[in-house]
Amino acid sequence: MSSDVSVELLSEHSCFGGRQQFRRHQSAVTGLPMRYALFLPPRPRALLVFLAGLTCSEETFTMKAGAQRLASELGLALLMPDTSPRGAAVPGESDSWDFGLAAGFYLDATQPPWATHWRMESYLLNELLPEVQAELGLDAARTGISGHSMGGHGALTLALRHPGRFAAVSAIAPICAPVDCPWGRKAFAGYLGPDESLWARHDASRLMRAQTQPPFAGGILVDQGLADIFLLEQLQPEALEAACVAVGQPLQLRRHAGYDHGYYFIASVIDEHLRHHAALL
Ligand SMILES: N[C@@H](CCC(=O)N[C@@H](CS)C(=O)NCC(=O)O)C(=O)O
């Protein structure tokens, strides 16, 4: 258990020789209590942050992906943050499933009424991650990031926006070009306002194109199901692929016939993501 008294252990479960914990702590950044899940293998030698998608919480990946068995074997601690602040009672926060609650998009909102609490980027980078890294004695060279859908967007953009903070990156069915898709446009308009020039700073494909040299020498792994109903309109992996080609960034983009957007797909490819990170961290 964390030695930090401000971290509350909500539950703990033995799991593949390690411990699956659910925790809550008070965030100064969001001004709210925040929940997260942490899987601790018997001998943690690296840390993988996994960001979940729209409608999810810290429980979703933890309970559905089946990542703990191999993570335990590889010595990977797994950190699963929540997908937005909760409990702020911002008017309209639960009006739609793709904006507000469980739809934080891993950025800091600048627009009222979101800007006060919806600060997931600063919360993750300046608060949660340093806290967990310090507890485990693991630095950035031993930290990777991955995610699914909105969380894949989060993994790619946070790694690109914060060079040196993550030594490995991967994503499963990520939103690759949010400036050009309905989910991204709705979120960015609401959280960042009407000036679209500011949106590009949170768009993985545009951020990649702006690189002067390939940022991830170890390569990026992306898996995408071809029976994913969100593929064409929302996810657009071809935009990330083209951006990586343009800057010489190695990208392994694997397209899987028959797989949809859900956790059966994630469970089917998660082992290779864990191995990707374990090899680089
Ligand atoms: N709420 C939407 C879909 C939301 C959705 O597919 N969310 C994805 C992330 S974008 C997810 O992981 N959902 C949780 C789950 O499948 O357990 C719907 O019902 O059509």
XYZ file of C-alpha atoms and ligand atoms in Angstrom:
301
model
C 0.000 0.000 0.000
C 1.087 3.531 -0.633
C 2.835 5.189 2.299
C 1.029 8.387 1.342
C -1.749 8.748 3.918
C -3.823 10.820 1.505
C -4.259 7.767 -0.728
C -7.209 5.645 0.313
C -7.243 1.927 -0.501
C -10.804 1.106 -1.559
C -10.232 -2.576 -2.260
C -7.425 -5.002 -2.852
C -7.464 -8.409 -4.547
C -4.710 -10.984 -4.900
C -4.209 -11.568 -8.617
C -1.625 -13.758 -10.407
C 0.765 -13.484 -7.479
C 0.373 -9.704 -7.382
C -2.231 -7.294 -6.041
C -5.020 -5.517 -7.870
C -5.864 -2.365 -5.975
C -8.556 0.267 -6.382
C -7.661 3.573 -4.800
C -8.955 7.102 -4.274
C -6.959 10.256 -3.626
C -7.693 13.949 -3.443
C -6.504 15.825 -6.509
C -5.377 19.413 -6.103
C -5.436 19.736 -9.908
C -9.056 18.734 -10.484
C -10.171 19.824 -7.022
C -11.987 16.522 -6.589
C -11.402 13.046 -5.234
C -10.162 10.861 -8.103
C -10.219 7.084 -8.384
C -7.637 4.914 -10.076
C -6.697 1.260 -10.268
C -3.170 -0.069 -9.805
C -1.974 -3.592 -10.479
C 1.186 -4.413 -8.575
C 3.080 -7.469 -9.804
C 5.273 -9.284 -7.273
C 8.394 -7.498 -8.563
C 7.503 -4.264 -10.408
C 10.310 -3.362 -12.805
C 8.347 -1.028 -15.101
C 5.051 0.869 -15.201
C 2.431 0.924 -17.960
C -0.295 3.561 -17.871
C -3.437 2.403 -19.688
C -6.053 5.037 -20.583
C -9.587 3.825 -21.240
C -12.180 5.094 -23.682
C -15.511 6.871 -23.683
C -18.047 5.654 -21.094
C -15.306 3.814 -19.177
C -13.810 4.216 -15.715
C -10.735 2.938 -13.885
C -12.556 -0.396 -13.628
C -13.163 -1.126 -17.284
C -9.723 -2.122 -18.556
C -8.869 -3.537 -15.156
C -11.787 -5.967 -15.215
C -12.165 -6.753 -18.920
C -8.778 -6.768 -20.646
C -7.186 -9.717 -18.863
C -3.835 -7.947 -18.651
C -2.763 -8.986 -15.159
C -1.507 -12.528 -15.866
C 1.190 -11.481 -18.321
C 1.858 -8.167 -16.550
C 2.695 -10.164 -13.436
C 5.065 -12.381 -15.396
C 6.747 -9.403 -17.100
C 6.990 -7.324 -13.909
C 4.785 -4.568 -15.329
C 2.788 -2.492 -12.873
C -0.436 -1.270 -14.515
C -1.945 2.131 -13.747
C -5.541 2.692 -14.850
C -6.781 6.257 -14.243
C -10.414 7.296 -14.468
C -11.578 8.892 -17.720
C -12.793 12.223 -16.319
C -13.351 14.046 -13.056
C -16.540 13.012 -11.252
C -18.637 14.676 -8.591
C -18.276 18.273 -9.764
C -21.949 18.519 -10.755
C -21.114 20.678 -13.757
C -24.387 21.472 -15.562
C -24.698 19.184 -18.576
C -21.873 16.847 -17.549
C -24.032 13.740 -18.019
C -26.124 14.913 -20.971
C -24.182 12.851 -23.510
C -21.983 9.776 -23.413
C -19.206 11.289 -25.545
C -18.688 14.567 -23.666
C -18.403 15.478 -19.990
C -18.435 12.562 -17.571
C -16.221 9.658 -18.677
C -15.121 11.727 -21.652
C -12.261 13.900 -20.400
C -10.137 13.409 -23.544
C -6.972 13.605 -21.415
C -6.547 17.362 -21.865
C -6.954 20.505 -19.768
C -10.173 22.314 -20.639
C -9.864 26.058 -21.079
C -13.568 26.858 -21.445
C -16.177 27.441 -18.744
C -17.757 25.553 -17.089
C -15.207 22.761 -17.697
C -11.914 24.542 -17.052
C -12.125 24.348 -13.257
C -12.229 20.559 -12.922
C -11.699 18.976 -16.376
C -7.883 19.050 -16.204
C -6.991 15.446 -16.921
C -3.665 16.163 -18.637
C -2.236 18.105 -15.686
C -3.781 15.662 -13.239
C -2.122 12.690 -14.924
C 1.247 14.241 -15.722
C 1.799 16.399 -12.651
C -0.018 14.516 -9.945
C -1.027 10.875 -10.422
C 1.935 9.673 -12.450
C 4.678 11.274 -10.296
C 2.927 9.968 -7.178
C 2.847 6.378 -8.448
C 6.333 6.527 -9.963
C 7.751 7.746 -6.645
C 5.940 5.017 -4.760
C 7.295 2.305 -7.069
C 10.748 3.860 -7.484
C 10.332 3.854 -11.275
C 11.291 6.793 -13.484
C 10.283 7.890 -16.987
C 12.718 5.453 -18.579
C 10.653 2.685 -17.009
C 7.241 4.157 -17.859
C 5.129 3.476 -20.938
C 1.658 4.583 -21.991
C -1.117 2.920 -23.938
C -4.854 3.248 -24.300
C -8.031 2.396 -26.153
C -10.104 4.666 -28.383
C -10.293 8.044 -26.542
C -7.565 6.540 -24.341
C -5.503 5.702 -27.415
C -5.783 9.351 -28.396
C -4.675 10.183 -24.844
C -1.692 7.842 -24.965
C -0.447 9.136 -28.321
C -1.009 12.832 -27.598
C 0.394 12.800 -24.055
C 3.506 10.946 -25.230
C 3.954 13.402 -28.116
C 3.212 16.505 -26.013
C 5.538 15.491 -23.177
C 8.819 14.262 -24.651
C 10.858 12.240 -22.187
C 7.943 11.362 -19.929
C 7.183 7.991 -21.583
C 9.756 5.591 -22.977
C 7.243 3.459 -24.900
C 3.853 4.095 -26.506
C 1.154 1.971 -28.073
C -2.584 2.170 -28.702
C -5.601 0.006 -29.481
C -8.234 1.411 -31.857
C -7.142 4.991 -31.057
C -8.845 8.181 -32.207
C -6.005 9.248 -34.493
C -7.258 12.523 -35.966
C -9.713 14.073 -33.493
C -9.768 17.414 -35.310
C -11.400 15.581 -38.228
C -13.889 13.333 -36.429
C -17.214 14.002 -34.662
C -16.052 12.799 -31.209
C -12.965 15.003 -31.322
C -14.690 18.052 -32.780
C -17.406 17.946 -30.127
C -14.883 17.532 -27.309
C -12.452 20.166 -28.554
C -15.190 22.729 -29.230
C -16.569 22.207 -25.726
C -13.313 21.987 -23.804
C -11.001 24.213 -25.881
C -13.368 26.660 -27.577
C -13.927 27.644 -31.208
C -10.323 28.430 -32.234
C -9.426 25.285 -34.197
C -5.761 26.239 -34.375
C -5.586 25.271 -30.681
C -7.150 21.871 -31.330
C -4.217 20.620 -33.418
C -2.078 20.550 -30.269
C -4.205 17.627 -29.101
C -4.397 15.717 -32.382
C -1.968 12.784 -32.628
C -1.651 12.878 -36.413
C -1.036 16.611 -36.515
C 1.382 16.448 -33.581
C 3.281 13.662 -35.349
C 3.505 15.654 -38.588
C 4.978 18.577 -36.641
C 7.923 16.505 -35.361
C 11.364 17.374 -36.701
C 12.615 13.852 -36.048
C 10.971 10.532 -35.149
C 10.092 10.818 -31.446
C 9.844 7.122 -30.569
C 12.924 5.195 -31.644
C 11.445 1.964 -30.329
C 8.471 2.296 -32.654
C 4.753 2.634 -31.983
C 2.422 -0.359 -31.903
C -1.212 0.197 -32.935
C -3.868 -2.496 -33.310
C -7.150 -1.832 -35.108
C -10.126 -4.120 -35.730
C -11.629 -3.949 -39.206
C -15.165 -4.713 -37.983
C -14.998 -1.705 -35.639
C -18.085 0.415 -36.310
C -16.154 3.558 -35.360
C -13.220 2.911 -37.683
C -14.051 5.060 -40.701
C -15.737 8.049 -39.119
C -14.051 8.350 -35.718
C -10.702 6.543 -35.588
C -8.889 7.121 -38.916
C -5.656 5.184 -38.335
C -4.608 6.020 -41.910
C -4.036 9.628 -40.788
C -1.559 8.512 -38.138
C 0.037 6.101 -40.587
C 0.601 8.873 -43.150
C 1.973 11.223 -40.483
C 4.422 8.578 -39.267
C 5.602 7.944 -42.817
C 6.074 11.704 -43.308
C 8.447 12.011 -40.334
C 10.048 8.564 -40.536
C 8.469 7.354 -37.289
C 8.410 3.530 -37.160
C 4.790 2.411 -36.715
C 3.495 -1.114 -36.587
C -0.187 -0.696 -37.500
C -1.877 -4.070 -37.490
C -5.330 -4.364 -39.008
C -7.372 -7.339 -37.792
C -10.249 -8.673 -39.894
C -13.421 -9.437 -37.970
C -12.609 -7.639 -34.703
C -14.886 -4.890 -33.364
C -14.274 -1.957 -30.998
C -14.928 -3.783 -27.757
C -12.963 -5.470 -25.035
C -12.948 -8.886 -26.744
C -10.601 -7.243 -29.255
C -8.534 -5.594 -26.526
C -8.223 -8.926 -24.707
C -7.099 -10.522 -27.977
C -4.175 -8.135 -28.542
C -3.251 -6.919 -25.053
C -0.426 -9.432 -24.580
C 1.482 -7.987 -27.521
C 1.122 -4.494 -26.101
C 2.447 -5.639 -22.744
C 5.390 -7.320 -24.488
C 6.018 -4.192 -26.604
C 6.311 -2.097 -23.446
C 8.266 -4.667 -21.447
C 10.848 -4.894 -24.240
C 11.384 -1.119 -24.301
C 11.192 -0.303 -20.599
N -21.823 4.187 -25.650
C -21.541 3.843 -26.996
C -20.262 3.087 -27.167
C -19.210 3.452 -26.224
C -17.991 2.599 -26.419
O -17.896 1.739 -27.305
N -17.035 2.841 -25.567
C -15.827 2.102 -25.682
C -14.678 3.073 -25.670
S -14.862 4.261 -26.983
C -15.669 1.163 -24.514
O -14.579 0.737 -24.222
N -16.759 0.836 -23.827
C -16.722 0.023 -22.646
C -16.869 -1.441 -22.894
O -16.903 -1.865 -24.058
O -16.909 -2.166 -21.902
C -22.614 2.959 -27.491
O -23.257 2.328 -26.663
O -22.725 2.861 -28.714
